[in-house]
Coordinates of C-alpha atoms in Angstrom, one line a residue:
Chain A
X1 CA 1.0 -12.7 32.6
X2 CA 4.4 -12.7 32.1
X3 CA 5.8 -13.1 28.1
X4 CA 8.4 -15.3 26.8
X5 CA 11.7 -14.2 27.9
X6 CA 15.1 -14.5 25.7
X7 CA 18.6 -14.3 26.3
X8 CA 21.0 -12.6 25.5
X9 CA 19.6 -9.9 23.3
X10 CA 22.5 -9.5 21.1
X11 CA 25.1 -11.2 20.6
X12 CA 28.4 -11.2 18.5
X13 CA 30.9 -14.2 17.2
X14 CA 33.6 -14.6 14.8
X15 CA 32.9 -17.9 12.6
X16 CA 33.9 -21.2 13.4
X17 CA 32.4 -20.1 17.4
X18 CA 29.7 -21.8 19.3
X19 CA 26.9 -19.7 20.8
X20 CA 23.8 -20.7 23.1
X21 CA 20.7 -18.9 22.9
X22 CA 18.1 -19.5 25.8
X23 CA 14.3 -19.3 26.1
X24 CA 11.3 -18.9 29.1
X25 CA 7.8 -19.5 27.5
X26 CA 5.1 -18.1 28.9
X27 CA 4.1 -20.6 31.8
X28 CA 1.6 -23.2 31.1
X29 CA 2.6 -23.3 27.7
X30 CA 3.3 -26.7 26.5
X31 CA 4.8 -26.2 23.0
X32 CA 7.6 -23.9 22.3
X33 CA 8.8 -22.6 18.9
X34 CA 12.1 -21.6 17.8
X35 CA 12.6 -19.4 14.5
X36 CA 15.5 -17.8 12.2
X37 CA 14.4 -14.6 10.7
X38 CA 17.2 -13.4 8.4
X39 CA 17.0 -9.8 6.8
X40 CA 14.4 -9.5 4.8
X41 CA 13.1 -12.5 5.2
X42 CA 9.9 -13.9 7.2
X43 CA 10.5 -15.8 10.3
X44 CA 11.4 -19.7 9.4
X45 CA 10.4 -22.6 12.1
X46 CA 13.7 -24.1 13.3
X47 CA 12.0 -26.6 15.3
X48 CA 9.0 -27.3 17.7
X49 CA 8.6 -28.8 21.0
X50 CA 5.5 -30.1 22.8
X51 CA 6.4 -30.7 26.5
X52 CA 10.1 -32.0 26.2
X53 CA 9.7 -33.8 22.8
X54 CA 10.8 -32.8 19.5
X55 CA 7.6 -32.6 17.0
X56 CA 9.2 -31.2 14.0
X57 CA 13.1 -30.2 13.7
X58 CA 12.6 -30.5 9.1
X59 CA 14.8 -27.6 9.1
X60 CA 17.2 -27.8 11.8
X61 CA 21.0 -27.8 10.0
X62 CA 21.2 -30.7 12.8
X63 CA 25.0 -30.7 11.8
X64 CA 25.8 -27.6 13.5
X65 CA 22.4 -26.6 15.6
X66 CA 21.1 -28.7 18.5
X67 CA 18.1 -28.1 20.5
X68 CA 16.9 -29.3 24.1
X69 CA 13.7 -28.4 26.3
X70 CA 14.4 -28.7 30.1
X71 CA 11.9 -30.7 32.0
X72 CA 9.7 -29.2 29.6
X73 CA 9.7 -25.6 30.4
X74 CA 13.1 -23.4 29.5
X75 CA 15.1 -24.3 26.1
X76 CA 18.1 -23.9 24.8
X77 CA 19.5 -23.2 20.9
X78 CA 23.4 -23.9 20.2
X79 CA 25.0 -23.2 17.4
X80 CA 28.7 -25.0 16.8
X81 CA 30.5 -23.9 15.2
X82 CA 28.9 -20.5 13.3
X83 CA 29.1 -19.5 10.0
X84 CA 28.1 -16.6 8.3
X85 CA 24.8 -17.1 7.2
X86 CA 23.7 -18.0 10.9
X87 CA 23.4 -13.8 11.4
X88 CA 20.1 -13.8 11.8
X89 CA 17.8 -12.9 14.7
X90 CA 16.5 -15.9 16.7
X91 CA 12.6 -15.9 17.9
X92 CA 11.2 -18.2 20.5
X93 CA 7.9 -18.3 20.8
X94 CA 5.4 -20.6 23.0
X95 CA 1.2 -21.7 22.5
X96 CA -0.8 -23.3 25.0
X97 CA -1.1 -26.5 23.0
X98 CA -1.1 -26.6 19.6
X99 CA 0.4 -24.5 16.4
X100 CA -3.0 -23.2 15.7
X101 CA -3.0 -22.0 19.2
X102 CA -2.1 -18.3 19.7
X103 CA 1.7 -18.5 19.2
X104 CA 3.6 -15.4 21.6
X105 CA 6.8 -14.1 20.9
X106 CA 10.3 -13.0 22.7
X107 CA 11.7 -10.1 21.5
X108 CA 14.9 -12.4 20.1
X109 CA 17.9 -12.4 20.4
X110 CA 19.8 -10.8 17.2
X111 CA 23.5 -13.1 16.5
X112 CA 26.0 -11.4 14.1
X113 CA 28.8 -13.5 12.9
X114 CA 31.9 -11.4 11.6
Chain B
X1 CA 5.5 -27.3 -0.8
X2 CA 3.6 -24.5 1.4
X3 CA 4.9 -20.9 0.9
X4 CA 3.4 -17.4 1.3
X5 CA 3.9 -14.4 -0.9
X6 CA 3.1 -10.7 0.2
X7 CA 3.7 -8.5 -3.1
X8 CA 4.5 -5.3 -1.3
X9 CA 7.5 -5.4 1.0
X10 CA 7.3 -1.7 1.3
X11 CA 4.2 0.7 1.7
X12 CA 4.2 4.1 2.3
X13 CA 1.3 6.0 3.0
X14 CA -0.7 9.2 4.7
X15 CA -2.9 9.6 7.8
X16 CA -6.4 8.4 6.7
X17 CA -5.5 6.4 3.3
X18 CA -6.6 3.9 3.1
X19 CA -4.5 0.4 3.1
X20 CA -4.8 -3.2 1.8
X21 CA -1.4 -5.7 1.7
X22 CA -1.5 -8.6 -0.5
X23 CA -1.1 -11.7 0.9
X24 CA -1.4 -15.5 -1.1
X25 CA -0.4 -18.7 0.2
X26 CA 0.0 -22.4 -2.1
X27 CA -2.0 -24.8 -0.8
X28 CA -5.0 -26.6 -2.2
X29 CA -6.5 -27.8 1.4
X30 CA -8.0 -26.4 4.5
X31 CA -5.9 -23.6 5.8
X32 CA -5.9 -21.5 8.5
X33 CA -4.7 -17.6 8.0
X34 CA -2.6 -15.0 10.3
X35 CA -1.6 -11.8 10.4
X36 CA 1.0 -10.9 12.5
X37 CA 2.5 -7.2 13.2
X38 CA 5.5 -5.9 14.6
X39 CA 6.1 -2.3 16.1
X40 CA 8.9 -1.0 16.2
X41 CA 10.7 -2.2 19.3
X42 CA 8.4 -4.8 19.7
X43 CA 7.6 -8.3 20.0
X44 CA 5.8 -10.0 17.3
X45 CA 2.0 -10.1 18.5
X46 CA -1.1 -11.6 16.7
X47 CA -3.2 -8.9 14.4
X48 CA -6.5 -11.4 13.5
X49 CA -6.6 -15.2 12.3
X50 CA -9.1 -17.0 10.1
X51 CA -10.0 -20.5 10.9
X52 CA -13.3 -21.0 9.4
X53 CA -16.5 -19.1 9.0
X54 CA -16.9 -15.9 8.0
X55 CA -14.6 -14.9 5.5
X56 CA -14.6 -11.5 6.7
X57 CA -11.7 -11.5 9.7
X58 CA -12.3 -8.8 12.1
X59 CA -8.7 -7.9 14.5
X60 CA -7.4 -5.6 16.7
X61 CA -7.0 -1.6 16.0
X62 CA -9.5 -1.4 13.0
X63 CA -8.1 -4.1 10.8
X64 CA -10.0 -6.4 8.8
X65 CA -8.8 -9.1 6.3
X66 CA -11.0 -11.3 4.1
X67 CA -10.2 -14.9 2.8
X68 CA -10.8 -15.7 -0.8
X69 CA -10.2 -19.4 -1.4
X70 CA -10.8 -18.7 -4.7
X71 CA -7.7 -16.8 -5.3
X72 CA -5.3 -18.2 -2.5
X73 CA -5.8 -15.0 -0.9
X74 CA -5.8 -13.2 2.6
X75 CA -5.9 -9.5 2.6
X76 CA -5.4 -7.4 5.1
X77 CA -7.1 -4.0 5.3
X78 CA -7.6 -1.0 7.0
X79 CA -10.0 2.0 6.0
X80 CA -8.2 4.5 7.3
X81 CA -5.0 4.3 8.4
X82 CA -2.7 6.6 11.6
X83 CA 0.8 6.9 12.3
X84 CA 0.9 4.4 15.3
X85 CA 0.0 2.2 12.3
X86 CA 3.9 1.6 11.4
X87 CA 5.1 -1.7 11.9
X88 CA 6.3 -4.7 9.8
X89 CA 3.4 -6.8 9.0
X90 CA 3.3 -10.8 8.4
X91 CA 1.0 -13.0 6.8
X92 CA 1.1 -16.7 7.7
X93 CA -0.4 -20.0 7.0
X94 CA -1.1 -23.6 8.8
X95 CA -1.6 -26.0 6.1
X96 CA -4.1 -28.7 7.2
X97 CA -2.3 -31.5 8.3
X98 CA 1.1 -30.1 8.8
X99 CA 1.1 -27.9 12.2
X100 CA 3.2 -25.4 11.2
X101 CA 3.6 -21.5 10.6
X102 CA 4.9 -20.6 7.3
X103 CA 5.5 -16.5 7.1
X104 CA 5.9 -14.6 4.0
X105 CA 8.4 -12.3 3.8
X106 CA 6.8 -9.3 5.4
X107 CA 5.8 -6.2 4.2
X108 CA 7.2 -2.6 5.9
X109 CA 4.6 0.1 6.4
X110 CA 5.2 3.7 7.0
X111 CA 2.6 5.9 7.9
X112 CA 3.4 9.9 7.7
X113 CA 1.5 12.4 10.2

């Protein structure tokens, strides 16, 4: 089967831009992940869908990142506007059903922000 | 709240030594454990998972990890260990109740032929 597709796979902003980030999960799927992993650092959960709800978005700066799952399948990350601790790379990742569930990764997309 | 500490954040090691990365998570309840590696140039893929039962995790490629509740713990090991073996690897927990993956920080290994 086909894995979860991101794009673009780099990307590169001056602060104070927007970016968009956008994800395919593996079909069938129903939830769908999205992560920061900053150097050095383990992946962090930015926020979770199941279907085209949001289950948890705890740690989603919700001032400058916004979230939406299309009809859920594809999904979209923005960032606006940037700053510099937003260089990070971004996973998505998808699981049948629930977190427990097998979670599959993109290969992320890496933002740096100069 | 939930976190997860791996000690060694870099491991360097021989063809055939043996290898064991620390891992311990904070939370008193039913957990459920992962291990996740990362080759180079790869996607982040499942390595083994604990849920319940045997303590003793049995994975992919020769790894094993064993979950001591004892001591918050959930090793991963490897009794001998090859090249291909060099990736960043990630231990993560599900605390009961919660629903979602928390990662520690990683730890890099470097196997030399």
């Amino acid at each position: 089967e086909a894995g979860v597709a991101q794009s673009p796979r780099y990307k590169i902003i001056e602060k104070r831009q927007s970016v968009a980030f956008w994800c395919n999960p593996i079909s069938g799927h129903a939830t769908l992940y999205w992560y920061q992993q900053i150097l050095g650092q383990g992946p962090k959960l930015l926020i979770q869908f199941q279907n085209n709800g949001v289950v948890d978005d705890s740690q989603l700066p919700k001032d400058r990142f916004s979230a939406e799952r299309l009809k859920g399948v594809d999904s979209t990350l923005k960032i606006q506007p940037a700053k510099l601790e937003d260089s990070a790379v971004y996973l998505c990742a998808s699981s049948r059903d629930r977190a427990t569930d097998t979670q599959y990764f993109g290969p992320g997309t890496r933002l740096t922000v100069l | 709240a939930q976190s997860v500490s791996q000690h060694n954040h870099h491991v360097i090691l021989s063809e055939a030594a043996s290898l064991e990365l620390g891992c311990n998570y904070s939370y008193g309840g039913t957990v459920n454990l992962f291990w996740y590696v990362q080759y180079p140039g790869q996607h982040l893929q499942l390595l083994l998972k604990y849920f319940s039962g045997d303590p003793l995790v049995k994975g992919i490629k020769g790894f094993e990890a064993e979950f001591i509740k004892s001591k918050f713990s959930f090793n991963l090991r490897k009794p001998s260990v090859q090249w291909s073996d060099t990736a960043e690897y990630f231990c993560a927990v599900i605390a009961g109740g919660y629903n979602k993956l928390i990662f520690g920080a990683g730890t890099r290994l470097a196997v030399h032929p």
